Amino acid sequence: MTKILAVLGRRPVGPLLALAFTARTTAAVLPIALLLALADRYGYARAALVGGSTTLVLALMVPLRGRLLDRAGHRHALPVMGACAMILTATAAISVAARWPWWTTLLLVLAANMSSPPLNAALRSSWRRLVSPQDLKAVHSADSILEEAGFVAAPLTAGALIAFLGPVTAYQTAAAIFLLVIALYLTAARAYGLTPAKAPAAPVRTGTAARAHRWLGPLAQPRILMIMLPLLVMGCLFGGMGIYVPAYSQHEHTTALIGPLLAATSAGGVIGGLLYAVLPTHRLPLWTLYRLLTAGFALPACFLLLARPPWALGALLLLSGLFVTPLFISAFLLVDAHATDDVRTEANTWIGASTDVSNGITATVIGALAAQQHFTTALTVLTGCAAFGLLTAALLPNPATPTGPPPAPEDITPAAQASDVRAGA
């Protein structure tokens, strides 16, 4: 543990992790505050339309933005994308305060999400250049644990802002903090050499392989697709339970349990991430570990039909949550091992995008069932998704994970070289 803390305390790891946590938490506060601000102005129907459209666009556009960074070069693309997103986010906040027509806010929020730089993927694709190979697990673990902790902190922060400031002012405050954090993040990206100045050189490909990578990017690699399968299952359960829990709790007049039940998965994720960071998981091949984690996540959810009592549902969600953060960490490490440099950022974006897409689809299905109070059918659908997760675990490949050669000396930033010297000392 002392060694892990020493790695995380070095520059640039510590400052970048702190900025990433703040940026993710603030970004998660924004849609909550926006939903309530728009509901206060225009009602829940229009507010939900804006929120749902934003989530879908975010899921579909993130990989395209990652591809732009891979092909245009991070140092040139990030500032332009960041400036556009900041201007559009500020204008969206003004539109709510000034009571512009609701559809103008929708267009501004969509445009802001389409132009927002994929800083999370840029950071995760750069860890292998910023730290030594033996420190990758520790850094990816801390990164994913902090992200899961942000999902716990964001609703609490949004609730506090709304309670003290009101919905509209809370959204404006969250937007202002978001602009500040993004500006600091972009500054740190340049100061610490987070991203290369030029786009990475692509491996030589010919014929069908060249055409496939031109159009599909990292999805042209079968193992990248296999990495995404457990994440699709995870997104199905996230999206379904995100609708089922509040709908069923309201039906049973136990609304006070909505927050604790929704937080159970994230709480399990934080615990599981901490355990993953300290356990000697390196003794297992990474693909084998990925199979076991997929099965561990899916197995408790196979008993959702028996989880009518709230305590039973909370226990199952907590048990599944124990495997969420380790699954994400392993997925990032697998992408790090298999993706080529010319598509590395886009490959990292697909980890979140695959979860978001299946999340949105399943949420729509469960929402339709919950509207008709078909709660047993909804749990049956989610149990089927979990069963497919067990099948996925059985079908995942089990090759030896290529570690690849260490980065060339010119690819390691001066900050990382300094960190290695201090570690040796």
Short mmCIF file of C-alpha atoms in Angstrom, two decimals:
data_model
loop_
_atom_site.label_atom_id
_atom_site.label_comp_id
_atom_site.label_asym_id
_atom_site.label_seq_id
_atom_site.Cartn_x
_atom_site.Cartn_y
_atom_site.Cartn_z
CA MET A 1 0.00 0.00 0.00
CA THR A 2 2.87 2.39 0.82
CA LYS A 3 4.35 1.83 -2.63
CA ILE A 4 0.99 2.52 -4.28
CA LEU A 5 0.56 5.76 -2.33
CA ALA A 6 4.09 6.80 -3.30
CA VAL A 7 3.27 6.25 -6.98
CA LEU A 8 0.04 8.24 -6.71
CA GLY A 9 1.76 11.10 -4.89
CA ARG A 10 4.29 11.76 -7.64
CA ARG A 11 3.93 14.41 -10.28
CA PRO A 12 2.16 14.41 -12.64
CA VAL A 13 0.01 11.53 -11.33
CA GLY A 14 -1.34 13.19 -8.19
CA PRO A 15 -2.36 16.54 -9.72
CA LEU A 16 -3.90 14.89 -12.78
CA LEU A 17 -5.94 12.45 -10.69
CA ALA A 18 -7.21 15.31 -8.52
CA LEU A 19 -8.21 17.33 -11.59
CA ALA A 20 -9.83 14.31 -13.22
CA PHE A 21 -11.91 13.60 -10.11
CA THR A 22 -13.06 17.22 -9.89
CA ALA A 23 -13.86 17.39 -13.61
CA ARG A 24 -15.84 14.13 -13.61
CA THR A 25 -17.78 15.03 -10.48
CA THR A 26 -18.64 18.47 -11.83
CA ALA A 27 -19.63 17.00 -15.19
CA ALA A 28 -21.94 14.57 -13.38
CA VAL A 29 -23.50 17.39 -11.33
CA LEU A 30 -24.36 19.39 -14.47
CA PRO A 31 -27.07 17.09 -15.93
CA ILE A 32 -28.75 16.68 -12.52
CA ALA A 33 -28.86 20.43 -11.96
CA LEU A 34 -29.94 21.03 -15.58
CA LEU A 35 -32.80 18.54 -15.29
CA LEU A 36 -34.23 20.29 -12.23
CA ALA A 37 -33.58 23.77 -13.61
CA LEU A 38 -35.45 22.95 -16.83
CA ALA A 39 -38.22 21.21 -14.89
CA ASP A 40 -38.58 24.38 -12.83
CA ARG A 41 -38.87 26.43 -16.02
CA TYR A 42 -40.66 24.14 -18.51
CA GLY A 43 -41.85 20.98 -16.72
CA TYR A 44 -40.44 17.46 -16.49
CA ALA A 45 -41.46 16.30 -19.96
CA ARG A 46 -39.24 18.81 -21.74
CA ALA A 47 -36.53 18.51 -19.12
CA ALA A 48 -36.42 14.73 -19.63
CA LEU A 49 -36.24 15.21 -23.40
CA VAL A 50 -33.20 17.44 -23.03
CA GLY A 51 -31.55 15.05 -20.54
CA GLY A 52 -32.22 11.92 -22.59
CA SER A 53 -31.05 13.49 -25.85
CA THR A 54 -27.88 14.71 -24.17
CA THR A 55 -27.03 11.23 -22.83
CA LEU A 56 -27.57 9.59 -26.21
CA VAL A 57 -25.51 12.16 -28.10
CA LEU A 58 -22.74 11.89 -25.51
CA ALA A 59 -22.60 8.10 -25.90
CA LEU A 60 -22.53 8.20 -29.70
CA MET A 61 -20.19 11.16 -30.17
CA VAL A 62 -17.43 10.38 -27.67
CA PRO A 63 -15.73 7.75 -29.91
CA LEU A 64 -15.78 10.18 -32.86
CA ARG A 65 -14.12 12.83 -30.73
CA GLY A 66 -11.54 10.29 -29.64
CA ARG A 67 -10.86 9.51 -33.29
CA LEU A 68 -10.39 13.23 -33.96
CA LEU A 69 -7.72 13.40 -31.25
CA ASP A 70 -5.95 10.32 -32.59
CA ARG A 71 -5.85 11.66 -36.14
CA ALA A 72 -5.39 15.39 -35.62
CA GLY A 73 -2.99 15.33 -32.69
CA HIS A 74 -4.08 16.01 -29.14
CA ARG A 75 -2.20 19.23 -28.56
CA HIS A 76 -3.90 20.93 -31.50
CA ALA A 77 -7.41 19.48 -31.09
CA LEU A 78 -7.88 19.65 -27.31
CA PRO A 79 -7.73 23.48 -26.91
CA VAL A 80 -10.12 24.07 -29.82
CA MET A 81 -12.63 21.49 -28.57
CA GLY A 82 -12.32 22.76 -25.01
CA ALA A 83 -12.90 26.39 -26.01
CA CYS A 84 -16.02 25.47 -28.02
CA ALA A 85 -17.44 23.40 -25.18
CA MET A 86 -16.82 26.17 -22.64
CA ILE A 87 -18.49 28.85 -24.78
CA LEU A 88 -21.51 26.65 -25.50
CA THR A 89 -21.90 25.56 -21.85
CA ALA A 90 -21.80 29.18 -20.67
CA THR A 91 -24.39 30.16 -23.29
CA ALA A 92 -26.63 27.26 -22.23
CA ALA A 93 -26.52 28.51 -18.63
CA ILE A 94 -27.46 32.00 -19.84
CA SER A 95 -30.35 30.55 -21.87
CA VAL A 96 -31.87 28.97 -18.76
CA ALA A 97 -31.48 32.11 -16.66
CA ALA A 98 -32.88 34.33 -19.41
CA ARG A 99 -35.83 31.99 -20.10
CA TRP A 100 -35.00 31.45 -23.75
CA PRO A 101 -37.25 28.87 -25.51
CA TRP A 102 -36.48 25.40 -24.16
CA TRP A 103 -35.37 24.10 -27.57
CA THR A 104 -32.53 26.64 -27.68
CA THR A 105 -31.17 25.17 -24.45
CA LEU A 106 -31.50 21.70 -25.96
CA LEU A 107 -29.49 22.72 -29.04
CA LEU A 108 -26.83 24.46 -26.96
CA VAL A 109 -26.42 21.52 -24.57
CA LEU A 110 -26.23 19.05 -27.48
CA ALA A 111 -23.62 21.19 -29.24
CA ALA A 112 -21.61 21.53 -26.03
CA ASN A 113 -21.57 17.76 -25.57
CA MET A 114 -20.65 17.16 -29.21
CA SER A 115 -17.64 19.49 -28.98
CA SER A 116 -16.50 18.64 -25.44
CA PRO A 117 -12.99 17.12 -25.45
CA PRO A 118 -12.78 13.48 -24.25
CA LEU A 119 -10.33 14.31 -21.48
CA ASN A 120 -10.95 11.06 -19.60
CA ALA A 121 -9.92 8.96 -22.59
CA ALA A 122 -6.97 11.25 -23.34
CA LEU A 123 -5.74 10.84 -19.77
CA ARG A 124 -6.17 7.07 -19.67
CA SER A 125 -4.50 6.57 -23.03
CA SER A 126 -1.51 8.59 -21.77
CA TRP A 127 -0.84 6.83 -18.46
CA ARG A 128 1.46 4.33 -20.21
CA ARG A 129 3.64 7.26 -21.29
CA LEU A 130 3.51 9.07 -17.95
CA VAL A 131 4.35 6.17 -15.60
CA SER A 132 6.47 3.05 -15.76
CA PRO A 133 4.79 -0.23 -16.86
CA GLN A 134 4.88 -1.72 -13.35
CA ASP A 135 2.90 1.27 -12.02
CA LEU A 136 0.08 1.06 -14.59
CA LYS A 137 -2.23 -1.09 -12.44
CA ALA A 138 -1.92 1.24 -9.45
CA VAL A 139 -2.64 4.35 -11.51
CA HIS A 140 -5.56 2.84 -13.45
CA SER A 141 -7.00 1.51 -10.19
CA ALA A 142 -6.85 4.90 -8.49
CA ASP A 143 -8.30 6.54 -11.60
CA SER A 144 -11.30 4.20 -11.72
CA ILE A 145 -11.89 4.28 -7.94
CA LEU A 146 -11.96 8.07 -7.99
CA GLU A 147 -14.36 8.01 -10.94
CA GLU A 148 -16.74 5.71 -9.04
CA ALA A 149 -16.42 7.91 -5.96
CA GLY A 150 -17.42 10.84 -8.16
CA PHE A 151 -20.69 9.08 -8.97
CA VAL A 152 -21.38 9.04 -5.23
CA ALA A 153 -20.28 12.65 -4.66
CA ALA A 154 -22.09 14.15 -7.67
CA PRO A 155 -25.71 13.54 -6.52
CA LEU A 156 -24.84 14.72 -3.01
CA THR A 157 -23.21 17.87 -4.38
CA ALA A 158 -26.08 18.55 -6.77
CA GLY A 159 -28.60 18.05 -3.97
CA ALA A 160 -26.75 20.46 -1.69
CA LEU A 161 -26.48 23.14 -4.38
CA ILE A 162 -30.17 22.83 -5.25
CA ALA A 163 -31.24 22.90 -1.62
CA PHE A 164 -29.24 26.05 -0.80
CA LEU A 165 -29.36 27.96 -4.11
CA GLY A 166 -32.43 26.75 -5.96
CA PRO A 167 -32.47 24.79 -9.27
CA VAL A 168 -31.56 27.57 -11.72
CA THR A 169 -28.79 29.15 -9.61
CA ALA A 170 -27.44 25.67 -8.80
CA TYR A 171 -27.13 24.93 -12.53
CA GLN A 172 -25.39 28.25 -13.17
CA THR A 173 -22.97 27.58 -10.30
CA ALA A 174 -22.23 24.07 -11.55
CA ALA A 175 -21.62 25.42 -15.06
CA ALA A 176 -19.20 28.07 -13.73
CA ILE A 177 -17.24 25.47 -11.75
CA PHE A 178 -17.20 23.18 -14.81
CA LEU A 179 -15.69 25.97 -16.96
CA LEU A 180 -12.97 26.61 -14.39
CA VAL A 181 -12.09 22.94 -14.02
CA ILE A 182 -11.91 22.37 -17.79
CA ALA A 183 -9.60 25.37 -18.16
CA LEU A 184 -7.34 23.99 -15.42
CA TYR A 185 -7.45 20.51 -16.97
CA LEU A 186 -6.38 21.82 -20.39
CA THR A 187 -3.58 23.82 -18.78
CA ALA A 188 -2.35 20.75 -16.88
CA ALA A 189 -2.51 18.65 -20.05
CA ARG A 190 0.00 20.96 -21.69
CA ALA A 191 2.14 21.57 -18.60
CA TYR A 192 2.61 17.87 -17.78
CA GLY A 193 2.91 16.64 -21.36
CA LEU A 194 -0.33 14.70 -21.08
CA THR A 195 -0.73 14.46 -24.83
CA PRO A 196 1.71 14.19 -27.73
CA ALA A 197 2.18 17.16 -30.04
CA LYS A 198 1.54 15.09 -33.18
CA ALA A 199 -0.79 12.25 -34.03
CA PRO A 200 0.87 8.84 -33.49
CA ALA A 201 2.11 7.07 -36.60
CA ALA A 202 -0.21 4.33 -37.77
CA PRO A 203 1.12 0.80 -38.34
CA VAL A 204 1.44 -0.23 -41.97
CA ARG A 205 -1.84 -1.78 -43.10
CA THR A 206 -2.94 -2.80 -46.56
CA GLY A 207 -6.08 -3.93 -48.33
CA THR A 208 -9.06 -4.90 -46.21
CA ALA A 209 -7.27 -4.18 -42.92
CA ALA A 210 -6.53 -0.60 -43.99
CA ARG A 211 -10.12 0.03 -45.04
CA ALA A 212 -11.50 -1.52 -41.84
CA HIS A 213 -9.31 0.64 -39.62
CA ARG A 214 -10.11 3.76 -41.65
CA TRP A 215 -13.85 3.35 -41.01
CA LEU A 216 -14.05 1.32 -37.79
CA GLY A 217 -10.93 2.43 -35.97
CA PRO A 218 -10.26 0.18 -32.95
CA LEU A 219 -13.49 -1.76 -33.57
CA ALA A 220 -11.71 -3.41 -36.49
CA GLN A 221 -9.76 -5.39 -33.86
CA PRO A 222 -11.80 -8.41 -32.67
CA ARG A 223 -10.29 -8.34 -29.17
CA ILE A 224 -11.40 -4.73 -28.66
CA LEU A 225 -14.94 -5.88 -29.45
CA MET A 226 -14.60 -8.72 -26.94
CA ILE A 227 -13.50 -6.24 -24.28
CA MET A 228 -16.73 -4.31 -24.85
CA LEU A 229 -19.12 -7.26 -24.35
CA PRO A 230 -19.09 -7.30 -20.50
CA LEU A 231 -19.45 -3.53 -20.52
CA LEU A 232 -22.58 -3.79 -22.67
CA VAL A 233 -24.06 -6.16 -20.08
CA MET A 234 -23.06 -3.79 -17.31
CA GLY A 235 -24.77 -0.88 -19.09
CA CYS A 236 -27.97 -2.91 -19.45
CA LEU A 237 -28.15 -3.50 -15.71
CA PHE A 238 -27.19 0.08 -14.87
CA GLY A 239 -29.84 1.55 -17.17
CA GLY A 240 -32.55 -0.88 -16.10
CA MET A 241 -32.00 -0.52 -12.37
CA GLY A 242 -31.73 3.27 -12.71
CA ILE A 243 -35.39 3.24 -13.84
CA TYR A 244 -36.69 0.23 -11.90
CA VAL A 245 -35.51 1.37 -8.46
CA PRO A 246 -37.23 4.79 -8.36
CA ALA A 247 -40.34 3.52 -10.19
CA TYR A 248 -40.86 0.49 -7.92
CA SER A 249 -39.97 2.48 -4.77
CA GLN A 250 -42.59 5.10 -5.62
CA HIS A 251 -45.11 2.36 -6.36
CA GLU A 252 -44.44 0.84 -2.93
CA HIS A 253 -44.40 4.28 -1.22
CA THR A 254 -40.81 3.84 -0.05
CA THR A 255 -39.25 6.83 -1.81
CA ALA A 256 -36.78 7.34 1.04
CA LEU A 257 -34.98 4.17 -0.15
CA ILE A 258 -34.36 5.43 -3.71
CA GLY A 259 -31.09 7.17 -2.87
CA PRO A 260 -29.53 4.35 -0.83
CA LEU A 261 -30.54 1.71 -3.39
CA LEU A 262 -29.15 3.69 -6.31
CA ALA A 263 -25.93 4.35 -4.38
CA ALA A 264 -25.45 0.67 -3.48
CA THR A 265 -23.77 -0.24 -6.77
CA SER A 266 -21.37 2.72 -6.65
CA ALA A 267 -20.56 2.03 -3.00
CA GLY A 268 -19.73 -1.56 -3.93
CA GLY A 269 -17.62 -0.23 -6.79
CA VAL A 270 -15.47 1.86 -4.46
CA ILE A 271 -14.93 -1.10 -2.11
CA GLY A 272 -14.18 -3.46 -4.99
CA GLY A 273 -11.76 -1.01 -6.55
CA LEU A 274 -9.80 -0.67 -3.32
CA LEU A 275 -9.61 -4.47 -2.97
CA TYR A 276 -8.50 -4.83 -6.60
CA ALA A 277 -5.72 -2.30 -6.08
CA VAL A 278 -4.16 -4.16 -3.13
CA LEU A 279 -4.78 -7.81 -4.10
CA PRO A 280 -2.10 -9.64 -6.16
CA THR A 281 -4.26 -9.85 -9.28
CA HIS A 282 -1.14 -9.81 -11.48
CA ARG A 283 -0.75 -13.53 -10.78
CA LEU A 284 -3.68 -14.24 -13.11
CA PRO A 285 -3.59 -13.62 -16.88
CA LEU A 286 -5.57 -10.45 -17.51
CA TRP A 287 -8.12 -12.12 -19.81
CA THR A 288 -8.75 -14.83 -17.21
CA LEU A 289 -9.26 -12.16 -14.57
CA TYR A 290 -11.65 -10.33 -16.91
CA ARG A 291 -13.72 -13.49 -17.34
CA LEU A 292 -13.93 -14.02 -13.58
CA LEU A 293 -14.89 -10.41 -12.91
CA THR A 294 -17.60 -10.55 -15.58
CA ALA A 295 -19.07 -13.66 -13.99
CA GLY A 296 -18.82 -12.10 -10.52
CA PHE A 297 -20.72 -9.01 -11.67
CA ALA A 298 -23.46 -10.95 -13.46
CA LEU A 299 -24.06 -13.74 -10.92
CA PRO A 300 -25.77 -11.70 -8.13
CA ALA A 301 -28.03 -10.03 -10.73
CA CYS A 302 -29.29 -13.45 -11.81
CA PHE A 303 -31.28 -13.49 -8.55
CA LEU A 304 -33.06 -10.17 -9.08
CA LEU A 305 -36.43 -11.92 -9.41
CA LEU A 306 -36.10 -12.91 -5.75
CA ALA A 307 -35.21 -9.38 -4.65
CA ARG A 308 -38.63 -7.96 -3.84
CA PRO A 309 -37.67 -6.83 -0.30
CA PRO A 310 -35.61 -3.61 -0.51
CA TRP A 311 -32.85 -5.06 1.67
CA ALA A 312 -32.43 -8.00 -0.71
CA LEU A 313 -32.29 -5.71 -3.75
CA GLY A 314 -29.75 -3.49 -2.04
CA ALA A 315 -27.60 -6.49 -1.10
CA LEU A 316 -27.58 -7.83 -4.67
CA LEU A 317 -26.72 -4.41 -6.10
CA LEU A 318 -23.90 -4.04 -3.59
CA LEU A 319 -22.52 -7.50 -4.46
CA SER A 320 -22.61 -6.78 -8.19
CA GLY A 321 -21.08 -3.37 -7.54
CA LEU A 322 -18.00 -4.98 -5.97
CA PHE A 323 -16.96 -6.05 -9.49
CA VAL A 324 -17.80 -2.81 -11.35
CA THR A 325 -14.61 -0.83 -10.77
CA PRO A 326 -12.32 -3.90 -11.18
CA LEU A 327 -14.07 -4.61 -14.50
CA PHE A 328 -13.41 -1.07 -15.71
CA ILE A 329 -9.79 -1.18 -14.54
CA SER A 330 -9.21 -4.50 -16.32
CA ALA A 331 -10.91 -3.19 -19.46
CA PHE A 332 -8.59 -0.18 -19.55
CA LEU A 333 -5.55 -2.42 -19.01
CA LEU A 334 -6.69 -4.74 -21.81
CA VAL A 335 -7.18 -1.81 -24.15
CA ASP A 336 -3.74 -0.58 -23.14
CA ALA A 337 -2.32 -3.98 -24.10
CA HIS A 338 -4.18 -4.51 -27.39
CA ALA A 339 -4.91 -1.11 -28.97
CA THR A 340 -2.34 0.41 -31.29
CA ASP A 341 -1.17 3.96 -30.64
CA ASP A 342 -2.99 5.45 -33.63
CA VAL A 343 -6.41 4.44 -32.20
CA ARG A 344 -5.63 4.34 -28.48
CA THR A 345 -7.73 7.33 -27.42
CA GLU A 346 -10.76 6.21 -29.42
CA ALA A 347 -10.43 2.69 -28.00
CA ASN A 348 -10.58 4.10 -24.48
CA THR A 349 -13.70 6.11 -25.32
CA TRP A 350 -15.53 2.95 -26.39
CA ILE A 351 -15.30 1.56 -22.85
CA GLY A 352 -17.64 4.24 -21.55
CA ALA A 353 -19.65 4.59 -24.76
CA SER A 354 -20.55 0.89 -24.89
CA THR A 355 -21.91 1.10 -21.35
CA ASP A 356 -23.86 4.28 -22.12
CA VAL A 357 -25.48 2.95 -25.30
CA SER A 358 -26.80 -0.24 -23.68
CA ASN A 359 -27.75 1.83 -20.64
CA GLY A 360 -30.01 4.08 -22.71
CA ILE A 361 -31.64 1.23 -24.62
CA THR A 362 -32.44 -0.82 -21.51
CA ALA A 363 -33.64 2.24 -19.61
CA THR A 364 -36.18 2.85 -22.37
CA VAL A 365 -37.45 -0.75 -22.22
CA ILE A 366 -37.67 -0.85 -18.41
CA GLY A 367 -39.28 2.58 -18.38
CA ALA A 368 -42.05 1.36 -20.68
CA LEU A 369 -42.63 -1.68 -18.46
CA ALA A 370 -42.57 0.39 -15.27
CA ALA A 371 -45.10 2.81 -16.74
CA GLN A 372 -47.51 -0.15 -17.01
CA GLN A 373 -46.45 -1.38 -13.56
CA HIS A 374 -45.10 -4.62 -15.03
CA PHE A 375 -42.38 -4.82 -12.40
CA THR A 376 -42.03 -8.61 -12.49
CA THR A 377 -41.52 -8.49 -16.27
CA ALA A 378 -38.94 -5.74 -15.78
CA LEU A 379 -36.98 -7.89 -13.31
CA THR A 380 -37.24 -10.83 -15.72
CA VAL A 381 -35.65 -8.74 -18.48
CA LEU A 382 -32.84 -7.63 -16.18
CA THR A 383 -32.29 -11.20 -14.99
CA GLY A 384 -32.01 -12.26 -18.63
CA CYS A 385 -29.36 -9.58 -19.17
CA ALA A 386 -27.44 -10.95 -16.19
CA ALA A 387 -27.69 -14.49 -17.56
CA PHE A 388 -26.26 -13.23 -20.84
CA GLY A 389 -23.42 -11.78 -18.78
CA LEU A 390 -22.57 -15.27 -17.50
CA LEU A 391 -22.62 -16.54 -21.07
CA THR A 392 -20.34 -13.69 -22.08
CA ALA A 393 -17.87 -14.65 -19.37
CA ALA A 394 -17.77 -18.18 -20.77
CA LEU A 395 -17.26 -16.98 -24.35
CA LEU A 396 -14.50 -14.44 -23.70
CA PRO A 397 -11.11 -15.39 -25.16
CA ASN A 398 -8.34 -16.53 -22.90
CA PRO A 399 -5.14 -15.58 -24.74
CA ALA A 400 -1.95 -14.51 -23.07
CA THR A 401 -2.23 -10.73 -22.84
CA PRO A 402 0.56 -9.07 -24.82
CA THR A 403 2.42 -6.62 -22.67
CA GLY A 404 4.24 -5.06 -25.60
CA PRO A 405 7.62 -3.35 -25.41
CA PRO A 406 8.03 -0.49 -22.97
CA PRO A 407 7.67 3.00 -24.44
CA ALA A 408 10.69 4.29 -26.28
CA PRO A 409 12.74 6.85 -24.31
CA GLU A 410 11.53 9.68 -26.52
CA ASP A 411 7.91 8.71 -25.81
CA ILE A 412 8.26 9.07 -22.04
CA THR A 413 7.67 12.57 -20.79
CA PRO A 414 10.29 14.35 -18.67
CA ALA A 415 7.84 14.23 -15.75
CA ALA A 416 7.68 10.44 -15.94
CA GLN A 417 11.47 10.18 -16.22
CA ALA A 418 11.84 12.35 -13.12
CA SER A 419 9.34 10.19 -11.28
CA ASP A 420 11.32 7.06 -12.13
CA VAL A 421 14.54 8.68 -10.87
CA ARG A 422 12.88 9.65 -7.59
CA ALA A 423 11.46 6.14 -7.25
CA GLY A 424 14.89 4.64 -7.69
CA ALA A 425 16.33 7.02 -5.13
#
